[in-house]
Amino acid sequence: MEFADCFPIWDRLTPTQRQTLTGAAAERQVRKGAVLHRGSLNCTGLVVVRSGQLRAYILSEEGREITIYRLLEGDICLFSASCVLRSIQFEISVEAERDSEVWVVPPDVCGALTEASAPMANFVSDLMASRFSEVMWLMEQIMWRSFDQRLSEFLLQESALEGSPVLPITHERIANHLGSAREVVTRMLRYFQSEGLVELSRGHVTLTDEEGLARLCGR
């Protein structure tokens, strides 16, 4: 994955703008579990994923987490540069779910380029709209779907990301993704196991009936 490949508007930037963006992008190696951005405590800048997998999440006052979206190869995290978006105050944190390589564009460069380039401004606007759509989708899931539906959907999504029905994930981690308590997740997983949908072992959840899980979440 090359830096320019992550920007569909690359050909509409001027040579000087491309050089500015490329020159400002700092490469970083991020270990699994490391936090790249933590709410309003810092303004990291535009995070562009070269490889690996990141997670953007919200942390409540009580310390409960909920994942709002994932970032895979070629994805861009806009809210980590929210300090340059004057109308946006979004308290998210971003951590690496796998060992990852990212480019980080400083917020001042991102802000200046957005003001100077109409294509870049439109790209940022479209990206923002896309991310907010994901947040709204998440809110709808929380408000209108039962927890067993949300959990089955999550397990199927994780299986797709892992490329395997065997998920190396703890009940605590699942709770963090879904904004729930570990005890609630454990009870529901045990119910799934009694129904033959999953098999539980220490630190792993194995999907044994993916069709049943799909029916449960309405796929």
PDB file of C-alpha atoms in Angstrom:
ATOM      1  CA  MET A   1       0.000   0.000   0.000  1.00  0.00           C
ATOM      2  CA  GLU A   2       1.459   3.341  -1.096  1.00  0.00           C
ATOM      3  CA  PHE A   3       0.573   6.639   0.568  1.00  0.00           C
ATOM      4  CA  ALA A   4      -0.989   8.128  -2.583  1.00  0.00           C
ATOM      5  CA  ASP A   5      -3.242   5.078  -3.006  1.00  0.00           C
ATOM      6  CA  CYS A   6      -5.163   6.047   0.141  1.00  0.00           C
ATOM      7  CA  PHE A   7      -6.318   9.338  -1.389  1.00  0.00           C
ATOM      8  CA  PRO A   8      -8.753   8.962  -4.325  1.00  0.00           C
ATOM      9  CA  ILE A   9      -8.353  12.687  -5.039  1.00  0.00           C
ATOM     10  CA  TRP A  10      -4.560  12.436  -5.383  1.00  0.00           C
ATOM     11  CA  ASP A  11      -4.568  13.267  -9.117  1.00  0.00           C
ATOM     12  CA  ARG A  12      -6.591  16.419  -8.432  1.00  0.00           C
ATOM     13  CA  LEU A  13      -4.009  17.838  -6.038  1.00  0.00           C
ATOM     14  CA  THR A  14      -1.304  20.115  -7.388  1.00  0.00           C
ATOM     15  CA  PRO A  15       2.286  18.829  -7.477  1.00  0.00           C
ATOM     16  CA  THR A  16       3.138  21.192  -4.609  1.00  0.00           C
ATOM     17  CA  GLN A  17       0.212  19.941  -2.530  1.00  0.00           C
ATOM     18  CA  ARG A  18       1.185  16.324  -3.146  1.00  0.00           C
ATOM     19  CA  GLN A  19       4.752  17.068  -2.138  1.00  0.00           C
ATOM     20  CA  THR A  20       3.587  18.870   1.013  1.00  0.00           C
ATOM     21  CA  LEU A  21       1.335  15.975   2.010  1.00  0.00           C
ATOM     22  CA  THR A  22       3.949  13.312   1.290  1.00  0.00           C
ATOM     23  CA  GLY A  23       6.741  15.241   2.975  1.00  0.00           C
ATOM     24  CA  ALA A  24       4.717  15.818   6.125  1.00  0.00           C
ATOM     25  CA  ALA A  25       3.549  12.197   6.521  1.00  0.00           C
ATOM     26  CA  ALA A  26       5.544  10.473   9.249  1.00  0.00           C
ATOM     27  CA  GLU A  27       5.740   6.663   9.235  1.00  0.00           C
ATOM     28  CA  ARG A  28       5.049   4.949  12.536  1.00  0.00           C
ATOM     29  CA  GLN A  29       5.185   1.340  13.690  1.00  0.00           C
ATOM     30  CA  VAL A  30       2.422   0.676  16.197  1.00  0.00           C
ATOM     31  CA  ARG A  31       2.398  -2.422  18.380  1.00  0.00           C
ATOM     32  CA  LYS A  32      -0.818  -4.288  19.122  1.00  0.00           C
ATOM     33  CA  GLY A  33      -2.605  -2.678  22.071  1.00  0.00           C
ATOM     34  CA  ALA A  34      -0.879   0.705  21.730  1.00  0.00           C
ATOM     35  CA  VAL A  35      -3.105   3.804  21.816  1.00  0.00           C
ATOM     36  CA  LEU A  36      -2.403   6.262  18.991  1.00  0.00           C
ATOM     37  CA  HIS A  37      -4.949   8.889  19.935  1.00  0.00           C
ATOM     38  CA  ARG A  38      -6.748   9.526  23.209  1.00  0.00           C
ATOM     39  CA  GLY A  39      -9.790  11.807  23.001  1.00  0.00           C
ATOM     40  CA  SER A  40      -9.205  15.527  23.416  1.00  0.00           C
ATOM     41  CA  LEU A  41      -5.961  14.985  25.332  1.00  0.00           C
ATOM     42  CA  ASN A  42      -4.027  15.217  22.080  1.00  0.00           C
ATOM     43  CA  CYS A  43      -4.533  16.115  18.437  1.00  0.00           C
ATOM     44  CA  THR A  44      -2.630  13.419  16.617  1.00  0.00           C
ATOM     45  CA  GLY A  45      -3.399  14.407  13.051  1.00  0.00           C
ATOM     46  CA  LEU A  46      -4.642  12.450  10.081  1.00  0.00           C
ATOM     47  CA  VAL A  47      -3.898   8.743  10.593  1.00  0.00           C
ATOM     48  CA  VAL A  48      -3.550   6.698   7.393  1.00  0.00           C
ATOM     49  CA  VAL A  49      -3.329   2.914   7.746  1.00  0.00           C
ATOM     50  CA  ARG A  50      -0.609   1.330   5.640  1.00  0.00           C
ATOM     51  CA  SER A  51      -1.074  -2.152   7.125  1.00  0.00           C
ATOM     52  CA  GLY A  52      -2.643  -3.764  10.162  1.00  0.00           C
ATOM     53  CA  GLN A  53      -5.886  -2.944  11.947  1.00  0.00           C
ATOM     54  CA  LEU A  54      -6.954  -0.115  14.240  1.00  0.00           C
ATOM     55  CA  ARG A  55     -10.015   0.400  16.387  1.00  0.00           C
ATOM     56  CA  ALA A  56     -11.761   3.713  17.070  1.00  0.00           C
ATOM     57  CA  TYR A  57     -13.762   3.720  20.277  1.00  0.00           C
ATOM     58  CA  ILE A  58     -15.549   5.926  22.785  1.00  0.00           C
ATOM     59  CA  LEU A  59     -14.845   5.762  26.514  1.00  0.00           C
ATOM     60  CA  SER A  60     -17.642   6.611  28.952  1.00  0.00           C
ATOM     61  CA  GLU A  61     -17.173   8.446  32.247  1.00  0.00           C
ATOM     62  CA  GLU A  62     -17.582   5.077  33.968  1.00  0.00           C
ATOM     63  CA  GLY A  63     -14.720   3.638  31.931  1.00  0.00           C
ATOM     64  CA  ARG A  64     -16.847   1.502  29.622  1.00  0.00           C
ATOM     65  CA  GLU A  65     -15.698   1.263  25.996  1.00  0.00           C
ATOM     66  CA  ILE A  66     -17.635   0.806  22.763  1.00  0.00           C
ATOM     67  CA  THR A  67     -16.120   0.378  19.320  1.00  0.00           C
ATOM     68  CA  ILE A  68     -17.539   2.762  16.715  1.00  0.00           C
ATOM     69  CA  TYR A  69     -15.566   1.582  13.680  1.00  0.00           C
ATOM     70  CA  ARG A  70     -12.517  -0.333  12.511  1.00  0.00           C
ATOM     71  CA  LEU A  71      -9.698   0.961  10.295  1.00  0.00           C
ATOM     72  CA  LEU A  72      -8.061  -1.446   7.867  1.00  0.00           C
ATOM     73  CA  GLU A  73      -5.394  -1.111   5.181  1.00  0.00           C
ATOM     74  CA  GLY A  74      -5.895   2.091   3.192  1.00  0.00           C
ATOM     75  CA  ASP A  75      -8.383   3.599   5.648  1.00  0.00           C
ATOM     76  CA  ILE A  76      -8.031   7.093   7.067  1.00  0.00           C
ATOM     77  CA  CYS A  77      -8.961   8.241  10.579  1.00  0.00           C
ATOM     78  CA  LEU A  78     -10.269  11.795  10.383  1.00  0.00           C
ATOM     79  CA  PHE A  79     -11.425  12.309  13.960  1.00  0.00           C
ATOM     80  CA  SER A  80      -7.861  11.980  15.255  1.00  0.00           C
ATOM     81  CA  ALA A  81      -7.353  15.370  13.567  1.00  0.00           C
ATOM     82  CA  SER A  82     -10.597  16.841  14.915  1.00  0.00           C
ATOM     83  CA  CYS A  83      -8.755  19.850  16.368  1.00  0.00           C
ATOM     84  CA  VAL A  84      -8.499  21.284  12.841  1.00  0.00           C
ATOM     85  CA  LEU A  85     -12.219  20.712  12.225  1.00  0.00           C
ATOM     86  CA  ARG A  86     -13.580  23.623  14.213  1.00  0.00           C
ATOM     87  CA  SER A  87     -17.199  22.472  14.203  1.00  0.00           C
ATOM     88  CA  ILE A  88     -16.376  18.922  15.339  1.00  0.00           C
ATOM     89  CA  GLN A  89     -15.710  17.890  18.910  1.00  0.00           C
ATOM     90  CA  PHE A  90     -15.491  14.118  18.912  1.00  0.00           C
ATOM     91  CA  GLU A  91     -14.068  12.312  21.907  1.00  0.00           C
ATOM     92  CA  ILE A  92     -12.679   9.133  20.400  1.00  0.00           C
ATOM     93  CA  SER A  93      -9.618   7.060  21.104  1.00  0.00           C
ATOM     94  CA  VAL A  94      -7.740   4.958  18.557  1.00  0.00           C
ATOM     95  CA  GLU A  95      -5.748   1.837  19.357  1.00  0.00           C
ATOM     96  CA  ALA A  96      -3.983  -0.842  17.337  1.00  0.00           C
ATOM     97  CA  GLU A  97      -5.762  -4.188  17.289  1.00  0.00           C
ATOM     98  CA  ARG A  98      -2.829  -5.728  15.429  1.00  0.00           C
ATOM     99  CA  ASP A  99       0.765  -4.697  14.852  1.00  0.00           C
ATOM    100  CA  SER A 100       0.311  -1.895  12.336  1.00  0.00           C
ATOM    101  CA  GLU A 101       2.139   0.568  10.132  1.00  0.00           C
ATOM    102  CA  VAL A 102       0.591   4.010   9.741  1.00  0.00           C
ATOM    103  CA  TRP A 103       1.343   7.397   8.304  1.00  0.00           C
ATOM    104  CA  VAL A 104       0.497  10.418  10.462  1.00  0.00           C
ATOM    105  CA  VAL A 105      -0.055  13.798   8.813  1.00  0.00           C
ATOM    106  CA  PRO A 106       0.308  16.678  11.327  1.00  0.00           C
ATOM    107  CA  PRO A 107      -2.937  18.566  12.007  1.00  0.00           C
ATOM    108  CA  ASP A 108      -1.599  21.933  10.818  1.00  0.00           C
ATOM    109  CA  VAL A 109      -0.664  20.465   7.421  1.00  0.00           C
ATOM    110  CA  CYS A 110      -4.020  18.745   7.160  1.00  0.00           C
ATOM    111  CA  GLY A 111      -5.868  21.951   8.053  1.00  0.00           C
ATOM    112  CA  ALA A 112      -3.907  24.144   5.653  1.00  0.00           C
ATOM    113  CA  LEU A 113      -4.351  21.717   2.770  1.00  0.00           C
ATOM    114  CA  THR A 114      -8.084  21.388   3.426  1.00  0.00           C
ATOM    115  CA  GLU A 115      -8.444  25.180   3.271  1.00  0.00           C
ATOM    116  CA  ALA A 116      -6.307  25.526   0.133  1.00  0.00           C
ATOM    117  CA  SER A 117      -7.644  22.616  -1.928  1.00  0.00           C
ATOM    118  CA  ALA A 118     -11.287  22.167  -2.915  1.00  0.00           C
ATOM    119  CA  PRO A 119     -10.737  18.467  -3.800  1.00  0.00           C
ATOM    120  CA  MET A 120      -9.169  17.852  -0.389  1.00  0.00           C
ATOM    121  CA  ALA A 121     -11.977  19.733   1.362  1.00  0.00           C
ATOM    122  CA  ASN A 122     -14.585  17.660  -0.470  1.00  0.00           C
ATOM    123  CA  PHE A 123     -12.708  14.460   0.343  1.00  0.00           C
ATOM    124  CA  VAL A 124     -12.587  15.357   4.047  1.00  0.00           C
ATOM    125  CA  SER A 125     -16.305  16.217   3.968  1.00  0.00           C
ATOM    126  CA  ASP A 126     -17.188  12.886   2.324  1.00  0.00           C
ATOM    127  CA  LEU A 127     -14.991  10.991   4.776  1.00  0.00           C
ATOM    128  CA  MET A 128     -16.614  12.767   7.708  1.00  0.00           C
ATOM    129  CA  ALA A 129     -20.094  11.931   6.394  1.00  0.00           C
ATOM    130  CA  SER A 130     -19.095   8.285   5.987  1.00  0.00           C
ATOM    131  CA  ARG A 131     -17.779   8.048   9.551  1.00  0.00           C
ATOM    132  CA  PHE A 132     -20.861   9.716  10.994  1.00  0.00           C
ATOM    133  CA  SER A 133     -23.002   7.233   9.067  1.00  0.00           C
ATOM    134  CA  GLU A 134     -21.129   4.427  10.810  1.00  0.00           C
ATOM    135  CA  VAL A 135     -21.734   6.088  14.184  1.00  0.00           C
ATOM    136  CA  MET A 136     -25.456   6.479  13.412  1.00  0.00           C
ATOM    137  CA  TRP A 137     -25.625   2.828  12.345  1.00  0.00           C
ATOM    138  CA  LEU A 138     -24.070   1.848  15.669  1.00  0.00           C
ATOM    139  CA  MET A 139     -26.588   3.947  17.594  1.00  0.00           C
ATOM    140  CA  GLU A 140     -29.441   2.246  15.733  1.00  0.00           C
ATOM    141  CA  GLN A 141     -28.007  -1.160  16.617  1.00  0.00           C
ATOM    142  CA  ILE A 142     -27.845  -0.255  20.297  1.00  0.00           C
ATOM    143  CA  MET A 143     -31.311   1.272  20.389  1.00  0.00           C
ATOM    144  CA  TRP A 144     -33.309  -1.164  18.308  1.00  0.00           C
ATOM    145  CA  ARG A 145     -31.574  -4.553  18.341  1.00  0.00           C
ATOM    146  CA  SER A 146     -31.411  -7.057  21.174  1.00  0.00           C
ATOM    147  CA  PHE A 147     -28.037  -7.969  22.644  1.00  0.00           C
ATOM    148  CA  ASP A 148     -28.091 -11.511  21.243  1.00  0.00           C
ATOM    149  CA  GLN A 149     -28.523 -10.048  17.738  1.00  0.00           C
ATOM    150  CA  ARG A 150     -25.675  -7.577  18.255  1.00  0.00           C
ATOM    151  CA  LEU A 151     -23.388 -10.257  19.677  1.00  0.00           C
ATOM    152  CA  SER A 152     -24.064 -12.722  16.848  1.00  0.00           C
ATOM    153  CA  GLU A 153     -23.430  -9.962  14.290  1.00  0.00           C
ATOM    154  CA  PHE A 154     -20.176  -9.063  16.019  1.00  0.00           C
ATOM    155  CA  LEU A 155     -18.964 -12.681  16.082  1.00  0.00           C
ATOM    156  CA  LEU A 156     -19.628 -13.075  12.359  1.00  0.00           C
ATOM    157  CA  GLN A 157     -17.812  -9.815  11.592  1.00  0.00           C
ATOM    158  CA  GLU A 158     -14.836 -10.907  13.690  1.00  0.00           C
ATOM    159  CA  SER A 159     -14.753 -14.254  11.893  1.00  0.00           C
ATOM    160  CA  ALA A 160     -14.653 -12.433   8.553  1.00  0.00           C
ATOM    161  CA  LEU A 161     -11.782 -10.223   9.755  1.00  0.00           C
ATOM    162  CA  GLU A 162      -9.823 -13.184  11.122  1.00  0.00           C
ATOM    163  CA  GLY A 163     -10.584 -15.391   8.134  1.00  0.00           C
ATOM    164  CA  SER A 164     -11.359 -18.179  10.583  1.00  0.00           C
ATOM    165  CA  PRO A 165     -14.212 -19.419  12.799  1.00  0.00           C
ATOM    166  CA  VAL A 166     -11.753 -19.559  15.709  1.00  0.00           C
ATOM    167  CA  LEU A 167     -11.594 -16.145  17.378  1.00  0.00           C
ATOM    168  CA  PRO A 168      -8.709 -15.403  19.775  1.00  0.00           C
ATOM    169  CA  ILE A 169     -10.726 -13.010  21.915  1.00  0.00           C
ATOM    170  CA  THR A 170     -11.729 -12.741  25.566  1.00  0.00           C
ATOM    171  CA  HIS A 171     -15.179 -12.007  26.972  1.00  0.00           C
ATOM    172  CA  GLU A 172     -13.788  -8.746  28.358  1.00  0.00           C
ATOM    173  CA  ARG A 173     -12.614  -7.697  24.912  1.00  0.00           C
ATOM    174  CA  ILE A 174     -15.994  -8.457  23.366  1.00  0.00           C
ATOM    175  CA  ALA A 175     -17.647  -6.380  26.093  1.00  0.00           C
ATOM    176  CA  ASN A 176     -15.330  -3.470  25.252  1.00  0.00           C
ATOM    177  CA  HIS A 177     -16.323  -3.655  21.600  1.00  0.00           C
ATOM    178  CA  LEU A 178     -20.041  -3.779  22.315  1.00  0.00           C
ATOM    179  CA  GLY A 179     -20.223  -1.328  25.213  1.00  0.00           C
ATOM    180  CA  SER A 180     -21.497  -3.979  27.595  1.00  0.00           C
ATOM    181  CA  ALA A 181     -20.410  -5.684  30.809  1.00  0.00           C
ATOM    182  CA  ARG A 182     -18.250  -8.803  30.739  1.00  0.00           C
ATOM    183  CA  GLU A 183     -20.823 -10.707  32.796  1.00  0.00           C
ATOM    184  CA  VAL A 184     -23.535  -9.985  30.210  1.00  0.00           C
ATOM    185  CA  VAL A 185     -21.292 -11.211  27.399  1.00  0.00           C
ATOM    186  CA  THR A 186     -20.382 -14.374  29.332  1.00  0.00           C
ATOM    187  CA  ARG A 187     -24.025 -15.231  29.997  1.00  0.00           C
ATOM    188  CA  MET A 188     -24.999 -14.766  26.362  1.00  0.00           C
ATOM    189  CA  LEU A 189     -22.014 -16.746  25.073  1.00  0.00           C
ATOM    190  CA  ARG A 190     -22.883 -19.594  27.402  1.00  0.00           C
ATOM    191  CA  TYR A 191     -26.418 -19.511  26.023  1.00  0.00           C
ATOM    192  CA  PHE A 192     -25.009 -19.572  22.481  1.00  0.00           C
ATOM    193  CA  GLN A 193     -22.896 -22.569  23.486  1.00  0.00           C
ATOM    194  CA  SER A 194     -25.919 -24.396  24.889  1.00  0.00           C
ATOM    195  CA  GLU A 195     -27.649 -23.815  21.537  1.00  0.00           C
ATOM    196  CA  GLY A 196     -24.687 -25.221  19.614  1.00  0.00           C
ATOM    197  CA  LEU A 197     -23.791 -21.881  18.016  1.00  0.00           C
ATOM    198  CA  VAL A 198     -20.324 -21.503  19.552  1.00  0.00           C
ATOM    199  CA  GLU A 199     -17.770 -23.410  21.574  1.00  0.00           C
ATOM    200  CA  LEU A 200     -15.978 -21.624  24.402  1.00  0.00           C
ATOM    201  CA  SER A 201     -12.432 -22.176  25.616  1.00  0.00           C
ATOM    202  CA  ARG A 202      -9.962 -20.022  27.501  1.00  0.00           C
ATOM    203  CA  GLY A 203      -9.246 -16.891  25.452  1.00  0.00           C
ATOM    204  CA  HIS A 204     -11.102 -18.217  22.387  1.00  0.00           C
ATOM    205  CA  VAL A 205     -14.585 -18.378  20.906  1.00  0.00           C
ATOM    206  CA  THR A 206     -15.136 -20.873  18.082  1.00  0.00           C
ATOM    207  CA  LEU A 207     -18.140 -20.426  15.797  1.00  0.00           C
ATOM    208  CA  THR A 208     -19.704 -23.858  15.294  1.00  0.00           C
ATOM    209  CA  ASP A 209     -22.931 -22.806  13.546  1.00  0.00           C
ATOM    210  CA  GLU A 210     -22.397 -19.699  11.452  1.00  0.00           C
ATOM    211  CA  GLU A 211     -25.713 -20.165   9.655  1.00  0.00           C
ATOM    212  CA  GLY A 212     -27.498 -20.201  13.002  1.00  0.00           C
ATOM    213  CA  LEU A 213     -25.724 -17.014  14.062  1.00  0.00           C
ATOM    214  CA  ALA A 214     -26.637 -15.410  10.739  1.00  0.00           C
ATOM    215  CA  ARG A 215     -30.301 -16.282  11.233  1.00  0.00           C
ATOM    216  CA  LEU A 216     -30.180 -14.905  14.753  1.00  0.00           C
ATOM    217  CA  CYS A 217     -28.923 -11.499  13.631  1.00  0.00           C
ATOM    218  CA  GLY A 218     -31.261 -11.405  10.626  1.00  0.00           C
ATOM    219  CA  ARG A 219     -28.760 -11.779   7.834  1.00  0.00           C
TER     220      ARG A 219
END
